[in-house]
Amino acid sequence: MTSPPRSDPSPGSTASLRTANQHRVLDVLRGVPTPWAAEASSGRRGDADDDGVFTQAELARATGLAPATVSSIVRELAGAGLVDTEAGSGRRGSSVQLARGAGIVAGVDFGHSHVAVGVGDLAGRMLADQRIALDTPTGHQEALALAKDLLARMSAGLGELRHVGLGLPAPVNEEVIRSSAIFPGWEGVNARAVAEETFAAPVHVENDANLGALAEHRHGVGRGRSSSVFVKISSGVGAGIIIGNELFHGAGGTAGEIGHLTLDEQGPLCRCGSRGCLEAYTSTANVLAMLAGQLPDASLDDVVAAAHEGNVSAQRALEDAGLHLGWGLASIVNLLNPELVVVGGDMARAGELLLESARIGLRRHALDSVALTPVLASELGERASLVGAVLLAAERTELAVD
Ligand SMILES: [Zn+2]
């Protein structure tokens, strides 16, 4: 993920060096992956139990700056109210962390049947989150109003809202949702513009699978791996791709639309207008439709429970979804050779019932060299996209010392 350009003083000046060093320290405190931090603090980077509290000695190691420089920068940052320090004992010196009073960020994740809102600190750590299930498809005004209401209640008294990360289950191209078939209620809407009006803060819009990929890469099962593919399988199927520790967006921002890989051009019609897409075999809607005769009105959880109890139709439907998923994954791993594939979204609740047959499908269709690429369940579960939205908002928040 690239940060927006910073309005630093002219390069090479003393002021510009000081600002650059301040940002080094702030980025380490915020857990933003940086070239110097990756080398200097591997082992600390991405720890699940990382509490964001550093000693000055750790900051010096992680930034590659001299201890005296770190000490003076920490004084400046504390003076600007951006960090809190606590006197320590012994050689390790005082501890430093981002100041709570420096503000908060929010993540908002809209789905076909849910609205989720998270509040995070400027390091992107979740402070609180909430999710509301929606029974009926919701227009964008109603969904935004719900999110605004939730956010207002969750963030009361926590400080100034700096930035918002917004996840949508649609290709995010120029921030306008192009098709009502993909995300009903949002067609033709400039998501960033309407969300900025709603939340009165800068908003960054991102595809929900990309956010899931970012979250699993930073805080989930993809921790410590520089390349991974996150496949989100819910009512739609999409993927987020991490290459070299960064999200890969493609030329127009819509990379990762794995759901519309053609598996059989004579196959079932897909909502995209093509036939035999991966999504038309693997999405929750299609698995439920396949079982409409045997398990009428069943939810996905009913189907998973029935499969565990030995219902052969439910088992077969999940296995078939998994085999097709593996077939699609074979194309992806042949092409990208990621270190692992993470499966998330609602369908991940089927667990090994889905994943074991996905691995079989992958082995059947992938080249030998990549056929054993691990296919693992998401660690963050249904919260993955929301965790990613909070991380995105924190990364995009520019902290100015002056
Ligand atoms: Zn399709």
Short mmCIF file of N, CA and C in Angstrom, two decimals, residues 164-274:
data_model
loop_
_atom_site.label_atom_id
_atom_site.label_comp_id
_atom_site.label_asym_id
_atom_site.label_seq_id
_atom_site.Cartn_x
_atom_site.Cartn_y
_atom_site.Cartn_z
N VAL A 164 -11.34 7.41 7.73
CA VAL A 164 -12.24 6.26 7.68
C VAL A 164 -11.81 5.35 6.53
N GLY A 165 -11.73 4.05 6.79
CA GLY A 165 -11.52 3.06 5.73
C GLY A 165 -12.87 2.40 5.45
N LEU A 166 -13.24 2.32 4.17
CA LEU A 166 -14.57 1.82 3.81
C LEU A 166 -14.42 0.62 2.88
N GLY A 167 -14.97 -0.51 3.30
CA GLY A 167 -14.89 -1.73 2.49
C GLY A 167 -16.21 -2.01 1.80
N LEU A 168 -16.15 -2.32 0.49
CA LEU A 168 -17.35 -2.64 -0.28
C LEU A 168 -17.14 -3.94 -1.05
N PRO A 169 -18.19 -4.77 -1.16
CA PRO A 169 -18.06 -6.02 -1.89
C PRO A 169 -18.24 -5.81 -3.40
N ALA A 170 -17.39 -4.98 -3.97
CA ALA A 170 -17.52 -4.63 -5.39
C ALA A 170 -16.15 -4.21 -5.90
N PRO A 171 -15.94 -4.31 -7.22
CA PRO A 171 -14.70 -3.75 -7.75
C PRO A 171 -14.70 -2.25 -7.47
N VAL A 172 -13.63 -1.74 -6.93
CA VAL A 172 -13.58 -0.32 -6.59
C VAL A 172 -12.71 0.37 -7.64
N ASN A 173 -13.41 0.88 -8.65
CA ASN A 173 -12.72 1.50 -9.76
C ASN A 173 -13.18 2.95 -9.82
N GLU A 174 -12.27 3.86 -9.59
CA GLU A 174 -12.62 5.29 -9.55
C GLU A 174 -13.71 5.56 -8.52
N GLU A 175 -13.83 4.67 -7.55
CA GLU A 175 -14.72 4.85 -6.42
C GLU A 175 -16.20 4.90 -6.76
N VAL A 176 -16.55 4.57 -7.99
CA VAL A 176 -17.97 4.54 -8.35
C VAL A 176 -18.37 3.08 -8.59
N ILE A 177 -19.50 2.69 -7.96
CA ILE A 177 -19.97 1.33 -8.15
C ILE A 177 -20.71 1.28 -9.48
N ARG A 178 -20.23 0.42 -10.39
CA ARG A 178 -20.72 0.44 -11.76
C ARG A 178 -22.00 -0.35 -11.98
N SER A 179 -22.16 -1.43 -11.21
CA SER A 179 -23.21 -2.35 -11.59
C SER A 179 -24.10 -2.72 -10.40
N SER A 180 -25.40 -2.68 -10.61
CA SER A 180 -26.31 -3.05 -9.53
C SER A 180 -26.30 -4.56 -9.32
N ALA A 181 -25.85 -5.32 -10.33
CA ALA A 181 -25.79 -6.78 -10.17
C ALA A 181 -24.74 -7.15 -9.13
N ILE A 182 -23.72 -6.31 -8.99
CA ILE A 182 -22.64 -6.61 -8.07
C ILE A 182 -23.00 -6.17 -6.65
N PHE A 183 -23.53 -4.96 -6.50
CA PHE A 183 -23.84 -4.48 -5.15
C PHE A 183 -25.09 -3.61 -5.21
N PRO A 184 -26.27 -4.24 -5.07
CA PRO A 184 -27.53 -3.51 -5.20
C PRO A 184 -27.60 -2.34 -4.22
N GLY A 185 -28.20 -1.25 -4.66
CA GLY A 185 -28.36 -0.10 -3.79
C GLY A 185 -27.23 0.90 -3.89
N TRP A 186 -26.15 0.56 -4.61
CA TRP A 186 -25.00 1.45 -4.71
C TRP A 186 -24.66 1.81 -6.16
N GLU A 187 -25.49 1.38 -7.12
CA GLU A 187 -25.14 1.61 -8.51
C GLU A 187 -25.02 3.10 -8.82
N GLY A 188 -23.92 3.48 -9.47
CA GLY A 188 -23.71 4.86 -9.88
C GLY A 188 -23.31 5.78 -8.75
N VAL A 189 -23.14 5.23 -7.55
CA VAL A 189 -22.84 6.07 -6.39
C VAL A 189 -21.33 6.25 -6.26
N ASN A 190 -20.90 7.49 -6.04
CA ASN A 190 -19.50 7.74 -5.70
C ASN A 190 -19.36 7.48 -4.20
N ALA A 191 -18.87 6.29 -3.88
CA ALA A 191 -18.90 5.84 -2.48
C ALA A 191 -18.08 6.76 -1.59
N ARG A 192 -16.92 7.22 -2.10
CA ARG A 192 -16.08 8.07 -1.24
C ARG A 192 -16.79 9.39 -0.94
N ALA A 193 -17.39 9.99 -1.97
CA ALA A 193 -18.04 11.30 -1.77
C ALA A 193 -19.19 11.20 -0.77
N VAL A 194 -20.05 10.19 -0.93
CA VAL A 194 -21.19 10.11 -0.01
C VAL A 194 -20.73 9.75 1.41
N ALA A 195 -19.67 8.93 1.50
CA ALA A 195 -19.20 8.55 2.83
C ALA A 195 -18.50 9.72 3.52
N GLU A 196 -17.77 10.54 2.76
CA GLU A 196 -17.11 11.69 3.38
C GLU A 196 -18.14 12.68 3.90
N GLU A 197 -19.24 12.81 3.17
CA GLU A 197 -20.31 13.69 3.64
C GLU A 197 -20.92 13.13 4.93
N THR A 198 -21.09 11.81 4.97
CA THR A 198 -21.71 11.18 6.14
C THR A 198 -20.83 11.28 7.38
N PHE A 199 -19.54 10.94 7.21
CA PHE A 199 -18.68 10.83 8.39
C PHE A 199 -17.90 12.11 8.69
N ALA A 200 -17.96 13.10 7.78
CA ALA A 200 -17.24 14.36 7.95
C ALA A 200 -15.76 14.11 8.24
N ALA A 201 -15.15 13.18 7.49
CA ALA A 201 -13.73 12.87 7.62
C ALA A 201 -13.27 12.29 6.28
N PRO A 202 -11.95 12.34 6.00
CA PRO A 202 -11.46 11.73 4.77
C PRO A 202 -11.74 10.22 4.76
N VAL A 203 -12.22 9.73 3.61
CA VAL A 203 -12.59 8.31 3.50
C VAL A 203 -11.76 7.65 2.39
N HIS A 204 -11.27 6.44 2.65
CA HIS A 204 -10.55 5.66 1.66
C HIS A 204 -11.35 4.41 1.36
N VAL A 205 -11.76 4.26 0.10
CA VAL A 205 -12.62 3.15 -0.29
C VAL A 205 -11.74 2.01 -0.82
N GLU A 206 -12.07 0.81 -0.43
CA GLU A 206 -11.30 -0.34 -0.88
C GLU A 206 -12.22 -1.54 -1.01
N ASN A 207 -11.90 -2.41 -1.94
CA ASN A 207 -12.64 -3.66 -2.08
C ASN A 207 -12.51 -4.51 -0.81
N ASP A 208 -13.60 -5.17 -0.40
CA ASP A 208 -13.57 -5.88 0.89
C ASP A 208 -12.58 -7.05 0.91
N ALA A 209 -12.40 -7.72 -0.21
CA ALA A 209 -11.44 -8.83 -0.23
C ALA A 209 -10.00 -8.30 -0.11
N ASN A 210 -9.75 -7.13 -0.71
CA ASN A 210 -8.42 -6.51 -0.54
C ASN A 210 -8.17 -6.18 0.93
N LEU A 211 -9.20 -5.69 1.60
CA LEU A 211 -9.05 -5.37 3.03
C LEU A 211 -8.81 -6.63 3.84
N GLY A 212 -9.50 -7.71 3.48
CA GLY A 212 -9.28 -8.98 4.17
C GLY A 212 -7.85 -9.46 3.97
N ALA A 213 -7.34 -9.29 2.75
CA ALA A 213 -5.96 -9.70 2.46
C ALA A 213 -4.97 -8.89 3.30
N LEU A 214 -5.21 -7.59 3.40
CA LEU A 214 -4.34 -6.72 4.20
C LEU A 214 -4.37 -7.16 5.67
N ALA A 215 -5.57 -7.43 6.17
CA ALA A 215 -5.72 -7.80 7.58
C ALA A 215 -5.05 -9.14 7.89
N GLU A 216 -5.25 -10.14 7.05
CA GLU A 216 -4.63 -11.45 7.30
C GLU A 216 -3.11 -11.35 7.15
N HIS A 217 -2.66 -10.49 6.24
CA HIS A 217 -1.22 -10.30 6.05
C HIS A 217 -0.58 -9.65 7.28
N ARG A 218 -1.27 -8.71 7.86
CA ARG A 218 -0.68 -7.96 8.97
C ARG A 218 -0.96 -8.60 10.33
N HIS A 219 -2.17 -9.14 10.52
CA HIS A 219 -2.55 -9.61 11.86
C HIS A 219 -3.09 -11.04 11.88
N GLY A 220 -3.14 -11.71 10.75
CA GLY A 220 -3.77 -13.03 10.72
C GLY A 220 -2.82 -14.13 10.29
N VAL A 221 -3.36 -15.08 9.55
CA VAL A 221 -2.63 -16.30 9.21
C VAL A 221 -1.49 -16.01 8.20
N GLY A 222 -1.55 -14.85 7.53
CA GLY A 222 -0.50 -14.50 6.57
C GLY A 222 0.66 -13.70 7.16
N ARG A 223 0.64 -13.54 8.49
CA ARG A 223 1.71 -12.80 9.17
C ARG A 223 3.09 -13.35 8.81
N GLY A 224 3.99 -12.45 8.47
CA GLY A 224 5.36 -12.89 8.21
C GLY A 224 5.57 -13.47 6.83
N ARG A 225 4.51 -13.57 6.00
CA ARG A 225 4.65 -14.05 4.62
C ARG A 225 4.57 -12.85 3.70
N SER A 226 5.50 -12.74 2.76
CA SER A 226 5.51 -11.54 1.93
C SER A 226 4.51 -11.63 0.78
N SER A 227 4.05 -12.85 0.45
CA SER A 227 3.06 -12.97 -0.63
C SER A 227 1.95 -13.93 -0.20
N SER A 228 0.73 -13.52 -0.43
CA SER A 228 -0.41 -14.37 -0.10
C SER A 228 -1.61 -13.94 -0.92
N VAL A 229 -2.57 -14.85 -1.04
CA VAL A 229 -3.82 -14.53 -1.72
C VAL A 229 -4.95 -14.83 -0.74
N PHE A 230 -5.81 -13.86 -0.53
CA PHE A 230 -6.97 -14.02 0.36
C PHE A 230 -8.20 -14.13 -0.52
N VAL A 231 -8.92 -15.25 -0.40
CA VAL A 231 -10.12 -15.43 -1.20
C VAL A 231 -11.33 -15.31 -0.28
N LYS A 232 -12.19 -14.37 -0.61
CA LYS A 232 -13.39 -14.16 0.21
C LYS A 232 -14.58 -14.79 -0.51
N ILE A 233 -15.21 -15.75 0.17
CA ILE A 233 -16.34 -16.45 -0.43
C ILE A 233 -17.58 -16.21 0.42
N SER A 234 -18.45 -15.35 -0.06
CA SER A 234 -19.73 -15.11 0.61
C SER A 234 -20.79 -15.16 -0.47
N SER A 235 -21.67 -14.15 -0.55
CA SER A 235 -22.62 -14.18 -1.66
C SER A 235 -21.89 -13.94 -2.99
N GLY A 236 -20.73 -13.29 -2.94
CA GLY A 236 -19.86 -13.19 -4.10
C GLY A 236 -18.52 -13.84 -3.78
N VAL A 237 -17.65 -13.91 -4.78
CA VAL A 237 -16.32 -14.47 -4.58
C VAL A 237 -15.30 -13.49 -5.14
N GLY A 238 -14.35 -13.07 -4.31
CA GLY A 238 -13.30 -12.16 -4.77
C GLY A 238 -12.01 -12.46 -4.05
N ALA A 239 -10.92 -11.89 -4.53
CA ALA A 239 -9.64 -12.14 -3.88
C ALA A 239 -8.86 -10.85 -3.71
N GLY A 240 -8.03 -10.81 -2.67
CA GLY A 240 -7.05 -9.75 -2.47
C GLY A 240 -5.67 -10.38 -2.58
N ILE A 241 -4.77 -9.69 -3.24
CA ILE A 241 -3.45 -10.26 -3.54
C ILE A 241 -2.37 -9.43 -2.87
N ILE A 242 -1.53 -10.08 -2.06
CA ILE A 242 -0.38 -9.41 -1.44
C ILE A 242 0.88 -9.89 -2.16
N ILE A 243 1.61 -8.95 -2.73
CA ILE A 243 2.89 -9.27 -3.37
C ILE A 243 3.94 -8.35 -2.77
N GLY A 244 5.03 -8.92 -2.29
CA GLY A 244 6.09 -8.09 -1.71
C GLY A 244 5.57 -7.24 -0.56
N ASN A 245 4.73 -7.83 0.29
CA ASN A 245 4.16 -7.15 1.47
C ASN A 245 3.21 -6.01 1.13
N GLU A 246 2.82 -5.87 -0.14
CA GLU A 246 1.91 -4.78 -0.53
C GLU A 246 0.69 -5.36 -1.24
N LEU A 247 -0.45 -4.68 -1.09
CA LEU A 247 -1.62 -5.06 -1.86
C LEU A 247 -1.36 -4.79 -3.33
N PHE A 248 -1.72 -5.74 -4.18
CA PHE A 248 -1.61 -5.53 -5.63
C PHE A 248 -2.97 -5.09 -6.16
N HIS A 249 -3.02 -3.87 -6.72
CA HIS A 249 -4.31 -3.33 -7.17
C HIS A 249 -4.55 -3.49 -8.66
N GLY A 250 -3.49 -3.69 -9.45
CA GLY A 250 -3.66 -3.68 -10.90
C GLY A 250 -3.77 -2.25 -11.40
N ALA A 251 -3.94 -2.11 -12.72
CA ALA A 251 -3.92 -0.78 -13.33
C ALA A 251 -5.09 0.08 -12.86
N GLY A 252 -6.28 -0.50 -12.76
CA GLY A 252 -7.46 0.29 -12.45
C GLY A 252 -8.02 0.03 -11.06
N GLY A 253 -7.32 -0.76 -10.25
CA GLY A 253 -7.78 -1.01 -8.88
C GLY A 253 -8.68 -2.22 -8.73
N THR A 254 -8.84 -3.01 -9.79
CA THR A 254 -9.81 -4.11 -9.70
C THR A 254 -9.15 -5.48 -9.79
N ALA A 255 -7.86 -5.58 -9.52
CA ALA A 255 -7.20 -6.89 -9.56
C ALA A 255 -7.85 -7.83 -8.54
N GLY A 256 -7.79 -9.12 -8.81
CA GLY A 256 -8.24 -10.10 -7.83
C GLY A 256 -9.66 -10.59 -8.02
N GLU A 257 -10.30 -10.30 -9.15
CA GLU A 257 -11.69 -10.75 -9.34
C GLU A 257 -11.71 -12.23 -9.74
N ILE A 258 -11.25 -13.05 -8.82
CA ILE A 258 -11.11 -14.49 -9.06
C ILE A 258 -12.47 -15.16 -9.27
N GLY A 259 -13.53 -14.55 -8.74
CA GLY A 259 -14.87 -15.15 -8.83
C GLY A 259 -15.34 -15.32 -10.26
N HIS A 260 -14.75 -14.56 -11.17
CA HIS A 260 -15.22 -14.63 -12.55
C HIS A 260 -14.20 -15.28 -13.48
N LEU A 261 -13.34 -16.12 -12.91
CA LEU A 261 -12.54 -17.04 -13.72
C LEU A 261 -13.49 -18.04 -14.35
N THR A 262 -13.37 -18.28 -15.63
CA THR A 262 -14.26 -19.24 -16.28
C THR A 262 -13.75 -20.66 -16.07
N LEU A 263 -14.59 -21.50 -15.45
CA LEU A 263 -14.22 -22.90 -15.27
C LEU A 263 -14.86 -23.76 -16.36
N ASP A 264 -16.03 -23.32 -16.86
CA ASP A 264 -16.72 -24.09 -17.90
C ASP A 264 -17.62 -23.15 -18.68
N GLU A 265 -17.31 -22.96 -19.96
CA GLU A 265 -18.10 -21.96 -20.68
C GLU A 265 -19.50 -22.45 -21.03
N GLN A 266 -19.76 -23.72 -20.78
CA GLN A 266 -21.13 -24.22 -20.90
C GLN A 266 -21.82 -24.26 -19.53
N GLY A 267 -21.14 -23.79 -18.50
CA GLY A 267 -21.64 -23.93 -17.14
C GLY A 267 -22.80 -23.01 -16.83
N PRO A 268 -23.23 -22.98 -15.56
CA PRO A 268 -24.39 -22.16 -15.17
C PRO A 268 -24.14 -20.67 -15.41
N LEU A 269 -25.20 -19.95 -15.69
CA LEU A 269 -25.10 -18.50 -15.89
C LEU A 269 -24.65 -17.84 -14.59
N CYS A 270 -23.81 -16.81 -14.74
CA CYS A 270 -23.32 -16.06 -13.59
C CYS A 270 -23.95 -14.67 -13.63
N ARG A 271 -24.05 -14.02 -12.47
CA ARG A 271 -24.66 -12.68 -12.43
C ARG A 271 -23.84 -11.67 -13.23
N CYS A 272 -22.57 -11.99 -13.57
CA CYS A 272 -21.75 -11.05 -14.35
C CYS A 272 -22.12 -11.12 -15.82
N GLY A 273 -22.95 -12.12 -16.22
CA GLY A 273 -23.35 -12.23 -17.61
C GLY A 273 -22.59 -13.32 -18.34
N SER A 274 -21.56 -13.86 -17.73
CA SER A 274 -20.82 -14.95 -18.35
C SER A 274 -21.38 -16.29 -17.85
#
